[in-house]
PDB file of C-alpha atoms in Angstrom:
ATOM      1  CA  MET A 475      13.753 -22.270  20.382  1.00 78.00           C
ATOM      2  CA  SER A 476      11.299 -20.103  18.448  1.00 84.00           C
ATOM      3  CA  THR A 477       8.064 -21.478  17.122  1.00 89.00           C
ATOM      4  CA  GLN A 478       5.426 -20.030  14.855  1.00 90.00           C
ATOM      5  CA  LEU A 479       2.662 -18.066  16.532  1.00 88.00           C
ATOM      6  CA  ARG A 480      -0.701 -19.732  16.977  1.00 90.00           C
ATOM      7  CA  PRO A 481      -3.626 -18.115  15.114  1.00 87.00           C
ATOM      8  CA  THR A 482      -5.002 -16.636  18.350  1.00 89.00           C
ATOM      9  CA  ASP A 483      -1.607 -15.079  19.105  1.00 85.00           C
ATOM     10  CA  VAL A 484      -1.456 -13.583  15.608  1.00 84.00           C
ATOM     11  CA  LYS A 485      -4.916 -12.057  16.091  1.00 81.00           C
ATOM     12  CA  ARG A 486      -3.868 -10.598  19.451  1.00 84.00           C
ATOM     13  CA  LEU A 487      -0.689  -9.149  17.945  1.00 82.00           C
ATOM     14  CA  ASN A 488      -2.615  -7.627  15.018  1.00 79.00           C
ATOM     15  CA  ARG A 489      -5.101  -6.019  17.443  1.00 80.00           C
ATOM     16  CA  GLN A 490      -2.189  -4.422  19.295  1.00 80.00           C
ATOM     17  CA  TRP A 491      -0.848  -2.916  16.062  1.00 81.00           C
ATOM     18  CA  ARG A 492      -4.327  -1.700  15.026  1.00 75.00           C
ATOM     19  CA  ARG A 493      -4.601   0.171  18.337  1.00 78.00           C
ATOM     20  CA  SER A 494      -1.268   1.868  17.494  1.00 77.00           C
ATOM     21  CA  THR A 495      -2.559   3.003  14.090  1.00 81.00           C
ATOM     22  CA  GLU A 496      -4.350   6.322  13.639  1.00 84.00           C
ATOM     23  CA  GLY A 497      -3.406   7.548  10.166  1.00 88.00           C
ATOM     24  CA  ARG A 498      -5.486   6.636   7.172  1.00 96.00           C
ATOM     25  CA  LEU A 499      -3.839   5.027   4.192  1.00 97.00           C
ATOM     26  CA  ALA A 500      -5.246   4.832   0.659  1.00 98.00           C
ATOM     27  CA  LEU A 501      -3.956   3.852  -2.766  1.00 98.00           C
ATOM     28  CA  ILE A 502      -4.472   4.849  -6.387  1.00 98.00           C
ATOM     29  CA  VAL A 503      -3.635   2.049  -8.830  1.00 98.00           C
ATOM     30  CA  GLU A 504      -3.309   3.358 -12.375  1.00 98.00           C
ATOM     31  CA  SER A 505      -3.261   0.949 -15.335  1.00 98.00           C
ATOM     32  CA  VAL A 506      -1.933  -2.083 -13.482  1.00 98.00           C
ATOM     33  CA  THR A 507      -3.131  -4.593 -16.053  1.00 97.00           C
ATOM     34  CA  GLN A 508      -1.655  -7.861 -14.805  1.00 97.00           C
ATOM     35  CA  PRO A 509      -4.242  -9.622 -12.618  1.00 97.00           C
ATOM     36  CA  TYR A 510      -1.615 -11.300 -10.428  1.00 97.00           C
ATOM     37  CA  ASN A 511      -0.051  -7.916  -9.652  1.00 97.00           C
ATOM     38  CA  LEU A 512      -3.427  -6.431  -8.719  1.00 97.00           C
ATOM     39  CA  GLY A 513      -4.209  -9.484  -6.574  1.00 97.00           C
ATOM     40  CA  SER A 514      -0.945  -9.087  -4.709  1.00 97.00           C
ATOM     41  CA  ILE A 515      -1.590  -5.365  -4.248  1.00 97.00           C
ATOM     42  CA  LEU A 516      -5.080  -6.063  -2.869  1.00 97.00           C
ATOM     43  CA  ARG A 517      -3.672  -8.596  -0.414  1.00 96.00           C
ATOM     44  CA  THR A 518      -1.057  -6.111   0.771  1.00 97.00           C
ATOM     45  CA  CYS A 519      -3.737  -3.430   1.140  1.00 97.00           C
ATOM     46  CA  ALA A 520      -5.867  -5.728   3.287  1.00 95.00           C
ATOM     47  CA  THR A 521      -2.852  -6.661   5.398  1.00 94.00           C
ATOM     48  CA  LEU A 522      -1.722  -3.081   6.056  1.00 95.00           C
ATOM     49  CA  GLY A 523      -5.167  -1.560   6.580  1.00 94.00           C
ATOM     50  CA  VAL A 524      -5.621   0.468   3.405  1.00 97.00           C
ATOM     51  CA  ASP A 525      -8.975   2.227   3.738  1.00 96.00           C
ATOM     52  CA  ARG A 526      -9.728   2.798   0.070  1.00 97.00           C
ATOM     53  CA  LEU A 527      -8.275   1.872  -3.287  1.00 98.00           C
ATOM     54  CA  TRP A 528      -9.074   3.735  -6.495  1.00 98.00           C
ATOM     55  CA  LEU A 529      -8.556   1.883  -9.771  1.00 98.00           C
ATOM     56  CA  ALA A 530      -7.769   4.197 -12.663  1.00 98.00           C
ATOM     57  CA  GLY A 531      -6.915   3.691 -16.316  1.00 96.00           C
ATOM     58  CA  ASN A 532      -7.163   0.165 -17.625  1.00 96.00           C
ATOM     59  CA  SER A 533      -6.353  -1.603 -14.344  1.00 97.00           C
ATOM     60  CA  ALA A 534      -7.347  -5.234 -14.048  1.00 95.00           C
ATOM     61  CA  ASP A 535     -10.765  -6.115 -12.630  1.00 94.00           C
ATOM     62  CA  PRO A 536     -10.668  -7.127  -8.935  1.00 94.00           C
ATOM     63  CA  LEU A 537     -13.325  -9.760  -9.714  1.00 91.00           C
ATOM     64  CA  ASP A 538     -11.132 -11.509 -12.310  1.00 93.00           C
ATOM     65  CA  PRO A 539     -10.417 -15.080 -11.096  1.00 93.00           C
ATOM     66  CA  LYS A 540      -6.694 -14.508 -11.738  1.00 93.00           C
ATOM     67  CA  VAL A 541      -6.787 -11.562  -9.314  1.00 93.00           C
ATOM     68  CA  GLY A 542      -8.486 -13.816  -6.786  1.00 91.00           C
ATOM     69  CA  LYS A 543      -5.722 -16.396  -7.093  1.00 90.00           C
ATOM     70  CA  THR A 544      -3.200 -14.047  -5.477  1.00 90.00           C
ATOM     71  CA  ALA A 545      -5.625 -11.867  -3.501  1.00 91.00           C
ATOM     72  CA  LEU A 546      -6.924 -14.965  -1.672  1.00 90.00           C
ATOM     73  CA  GLY A 547     -10.311 -13.396  -0.913  1.00 87.00           C
ATOM     74  CA  THR A 548      -8.916 -10.086   0.298  1.00 85.00           C
ATOM     75  CA  ALA A 549     -10.529  -8.046  -2.509  1.00 87.00           C
ATOM     76  CA  ALA A 550     -13.720  -8.171  -0.439  1.00 85.00           C
ATOM     77  CA  LYS A 551     -11.859  -6.662   2.537  1.00 88.00           C
ATOM     78  CA  VAL A 552     -10.584  -3.576   0.705  1.00 93.00           C
ATOM     79  CA  ASP A 553     -12.983  -0.813  -0.334  1.00 93.00           C
ATOM     80  CA  HIS A 554     -12.153  -0.356  -4.009  1.00 95.00           C
ATOM     81  CA  VAL A 555     -13.709   1.997  -6.537  1.00 96.00           C
ATOM     82  CA  ARG A 556     -13.248   2.186 -10.300  1.00 97.00           C
ATOM     83  CA  ALA A 557     -12.474   5.827 -11.132  1.00 97.00           C
ATOM     84  CA  GLY A 558     -13.441   7.157 -14.541  1.00 93.00           C
ATOM     85  CA  SER A 559     -10.016   8.734 -14.962  1.00 97.00           C
ATOM     86  CA  THR A 560      -6.797   9.448 -13.132  1.00 98.00           C
ATOM     87  CA  ALA A 561      -7.989  13.025 -12.531  1.00 98.00           C
ATOM     88  CA  GLU A 562     -11.173  11.651 -10.962  1.00 98.00           C
ATOM     89  CA  ALA A 563      -9.163   9.345  -8.667  1.00 98.00           C
ATOM     90  CA  LEU A 564      -6.912  12.240  -7.590  1.00 98.00           C
ATOM     91  CA  SER A 565      -9.930  14.461  -6.939  1.00 98.00           C
ATOM     92  CA  ALA A 566     -11.699  11.747  -4.943  1.00 98.00           C
ATOM     93  CA  ALA A 567      -8.596  11.118  -2.809  1.00 98.00           C
ATOM     94  CA  ARG A 568      -8.246  14.812  -2.021  1.00 98.00           C
ATOM     95  CA  ALA A 569     -11.972  15.155  -1.308  1.00 98.00           C
ATOM     96  CA  ASP A 570     -11.551  12.360   1.251  1.00 98.00           C
ATOM     97  CA  GLY A 571      -8.743  14.341   2.910  1.00 98.00           C
ATOM     98  CA  TYR A 572      -5.693  12.485   1.596  1.00 98.00           C
ATOM     99  CA  ARG A 573      -2.352  13.910   0.463  1.00 98.00           C
ATOM    100  CA  VAL A 574      -1.365  12.075  -2.735  1.00 98.00           C
ATOM    101  CA  VAL A 575       2.210  10.784  -3.013  1.00 98.00           C
ATOM    102  CA  ALA A 576       3.097   9.082  -6.311  1.00 98.00           C
ATOM    103  CA  LEU A 577       5.726   6.363  -6.366  1.00 98.00           C
ATOM    104  CA  GLU A 578       7.910   6.907  -9.436  1.00 97.00           C
ATOM    105  CA  LEU A 579      11.489   7.533 -10.494  1.00 93.00           C
ATOM    106  CA  ALA A 580      10.887  11.057 -11.779  1.00 95.00           C
ATOM    107  CA  THR A 581      12.327  14.539 -11.601  1.00 95.00           C
ATOM    108  CA  GLY A 582      11.601  16.061  -8.205  1.00 96.00           C
ATOM    109  CA  ALA A 583      11.015  12.726  -6.474  1.00 98.00           C
ATOM    110  CA  VAL A 584      12.552  12.227  -3.024  1.00 98.00           C
ATOM    111  CA  PRO A 585      13.715   8.925  -1.513  1.00 98.00           C
ATOM    112  CA  LEU A 586      10.938   6.974   0.189  1.00 98.00           C
ATOM    113  CA  HIS A 587      12.571   7.227   3.619  1.00 96.00           C
ATOM    114  CA  VAL A 588      12.155  11.050   3.565  1.00 97.00           C
ATOM    115  CA  ALA A 589       8.863  11.275   1.627  1.00 98.00           C
ATOM    116  CA  PRO A 590       5.925  13.097   3.260  1.00 97.00           C
ATOM    117  CA  LEU A 591       4.021  10.050   4.486  1.00 96.00           C
ATOM    118  CA  GLU A 592       2.651  11.487   7.728  1.00 93.00           C
ATOM    119  CA  GLY A 593      -1.066  11.841   8.392  1.00 93.00           C
ATOM    120  CA  ASP A 594      -3.651  10.658   5.923  1.00 97.00           C
ATOM    121  CA  VAL A 595      -1.763   9.703   2.779  1.00 98.00           C
ATOM    122  CA  CYS A 596      -2.793   8.161  -0.519  1.00 98.00           C
ATOM    123  CA  LEU A 597       0.049   6.484  -2.352  1.00 98.00           C
ATOM    124  CA  ALA A 598      -0.235   6.189  -6.116  1.00 98.00           C
ATOM    125  CA  VAL A 599       1.383   3.609  -8.379  1.00 98.00           C
ATOM    126  CA  GLY A 600       1.364   3.195 -12.135  1.00 97.00           C
ATOM    127  CA  ALA A 601       1.546   0.622 -14.866  1.00 96.00           C
ATOM    128  CA  GLU A 602       4.003  -2.262 -14.855  1.00 92.00           C
ATOM    129  CA  ASP A 603       5.994  -1.078 -17.882  1.00 90.00           C
ATOM    130  CA  HIS A 604       5.489   2.680 -18.006  1.00 92.00           C
ATOM    131  CA  GLY A 605       4.941   3.713 -14.398  1.00 96.00           C
ATOM    132  CA  CYS A 606       2.732   6.641 -13.469  1.00 98.00           C
ATOM    133  CA  SER A 607       1.183   8.670 -16.272  1.00 97.00           C
ATOM    134  CA  PRO A 608       2.117  12.331 -16.772  1.00 97.00           C
ATOM    135  CA  ALA A 609      -1.353  13.225 -15.455  1.00 97.00           C
ATOM    136  CA  LEU A 610      -0.772  11.302 -12.241  1.00 98.00           C
ATOM    137  CA  LEU A 611       2.694  12.774 -11.751  1.00 98.00           C
ATOM    138  CA  ALA A 612       1.420  16.310 -12.371  1.00 98.00           C
ATOM    139  CA  GLY A 613      -1.554  15.829 -10.059  1.00 98.00           C
ATOM    140  CA  ALA A 614       0.305  14.334  -7.100  1.00 98.00           C
ATOM    141  CA  ASP A 615       1.209  16.462  -4.091  1.00 98.00           C
ATOM    142  CA  ALA A 616       4.631  14.804  -3.846  1.00 98.00           C
ATOM    143  CA  LEU A 617       6.750  12.232  -5.672  1.00 98.00           C
ATOM    144  CA  THR A 618       8.863   9.529  -4.102  1.00 98.00           C
ATOM    145  CA  TYR A 619      11.004   6.627  -5.213  1.00 97.00           C
ATOM    146  CA  ILE A 620      12.535   3.538  -3.639  1.00 97.00           C
ATOM    147  CA  PRO A 621      16.344   3.802  -3.595  1.00 96.00           C
ATOM    148  CA  GLN A 622      17.983   0.797  -5.247  1.00 93.00           C
ATOM    149  CA  ILE A 623      21.625  -0.189  -5.348  1.00 92.00           C
ATOM    150  CA  GLY A 624      21.502  -3.448  -7.284  1.00 91.00           C
ATOM    151  CA  ARG A 625      22.073  -4.099 -10.946  1.00 90.00           C
ATOM    152  CA  VAL A 626      18.372  -3.835 -11.755  1.00 87.00           C
ATOM    153  CA  GLY A 627      16.766  -0.413 -11.832  1.00 82.00           C
ATOM    154  CA  SER A 628      13.158  -1.245 -11.055  1.00 87.00           C
ATOM    155  CA  LEU A 629      10.872  -3.380  -8.926  1.00 94.00           C
ATOM    156  CA  ASN A 630       7.683  -5.247  -9.730  1.00 96.00           C
ATOM    157  CA  VAL A 631       4.747  -2.876  -9.132  1.00 98.00           C
ATOM    158  CA  ALA A 632       3.219  -5.134  -6.465  1.00 98.00           C
ATOM    159  CA  VAL A 633       6.530  -5.348  -4.600  1.00 98.00           C
ATOM    160  CA  ALA A 634       7.120  -1.589  -4.826  1.00 98.00           C
ATOM    161  CA  THR A 635       3.582  -0.948  -3.567  1.00 98.00           C
ATOM    162  CA  ALA A 636       4.127  -3.280  -0.605  1.00 98.00           C
ATOM    163  CA  ILE A 637       7.398  -1.577   0.312  1.00 98.00           C
ATOM    164  CA  ALA A 638       5.841   1.906   0.145  1.00 98.00           C
ATOM    165  CA  LEU A 639       2.713   0.973   2.127  1.00 98.00           C
ATOM    166  CA  ALA A 640       4.816  -0.786   4.765  1.00 97.00           C
ATOM    167  CA  GLU A 641       7.092   2.269   5.036  1.00 97.00           C
ATOM    168  CA  ALA A 642       4.087   4.548   5.576  1.00 96.00           C
ATOM    169  CA  ARG A 643       2.856   2.343   8.422  1.00 94.00           C
ATOM    170  CA  ARG A 644       6.360   1.849   9.849  1.00 94.00           C
ATOM    171  CA  ARG A 645       6.905   5.587   9.935  1.00 91.00           C
ATOM    172  CA  GLU A 646       3.631   6.129  11.767  1.00 88.00           C
ATOM    173  CA  TRP A 647       4.386   3.438  14.337  1.00 87.00           C
ATOM    174  CA  ALA A 648       7.945   4.679  14.874  1.00 88.00           C
ATOM    175  CA  SER A 649       6.804   8.271  15.433  1.00 79.00           C
ATOM    176  CA  SER A 650       4.231   7.192  18.009  1.00 72.00           C
ATOM    177  CA  GLY A 651       6.850   5.186  19.878  1.00 66.00           C
ATOM    178  CA  GLY A 652       4.466   2.316  19.243  1.00 52.00           C
ATOM    179  CA  GLU A 653       5.813  -1.071  20.001  1.00 56.00           C
ATOM    180  CA  THR A 654       3.643  -3.996  20.795  1.00 51.00           C
ATOM    181  CA  ASP A 655       3.619  -5.603  24.199  1.00 48.00           C
ATOM    182  CA  ALA A 656       6.223  -8.194  25.046  1.00 43.00           C
ATOM    183  CA  PRO A 657       6.618 -10.831  22.378  1.00 52.00           C
ATOM    184  CA  ILE A 658       3.722 -13.248  22.261  1.00 51.00           C
ATOM    185  CA  GLY A 659       4.312 -16.474  24.148  1.00 53.00           C
ATOM    186  CA  LYS A 660       6.799 -15.050  26.665  1.00 50.00           C
TER     187      LYS A 660
END
């Protein structure tokens, strides 16, 4: 019978995955105005080891108590910077050595499972209702989307961000042949 891992086992498992992780991951969040969405994004970033997050447009404030409700203190664990503009966020990401891949259903976008997510990559997501701005789409190095087969044609921005960040890490771990040691507790 399976049981939940003890906190010390979780820490050990997370250390094993960190040792298997070399690529840097960053995120541009453009005009995500709903505090609960930003809080969820921050929590995902902290969980998956995002090195830097640029806030562009009129994104919610990470210090807003509503952000904290879903971030659960993780805003302090993610280096986040308020960019003056989307162009400034793109420039800063490139100056730090990242390739920028915007997540949007747009002309020229490729499915997430074949997107160029290798190496140091900065994913970019846009507003809840309108997605990425034309400036962000034009400034990105590549565009990707999450294939969907259901009756709804879009995902919540926090969910889409989590899927894309997890895919970037999964791809890195799969290419390195990285699997953790035997399951904890065996």
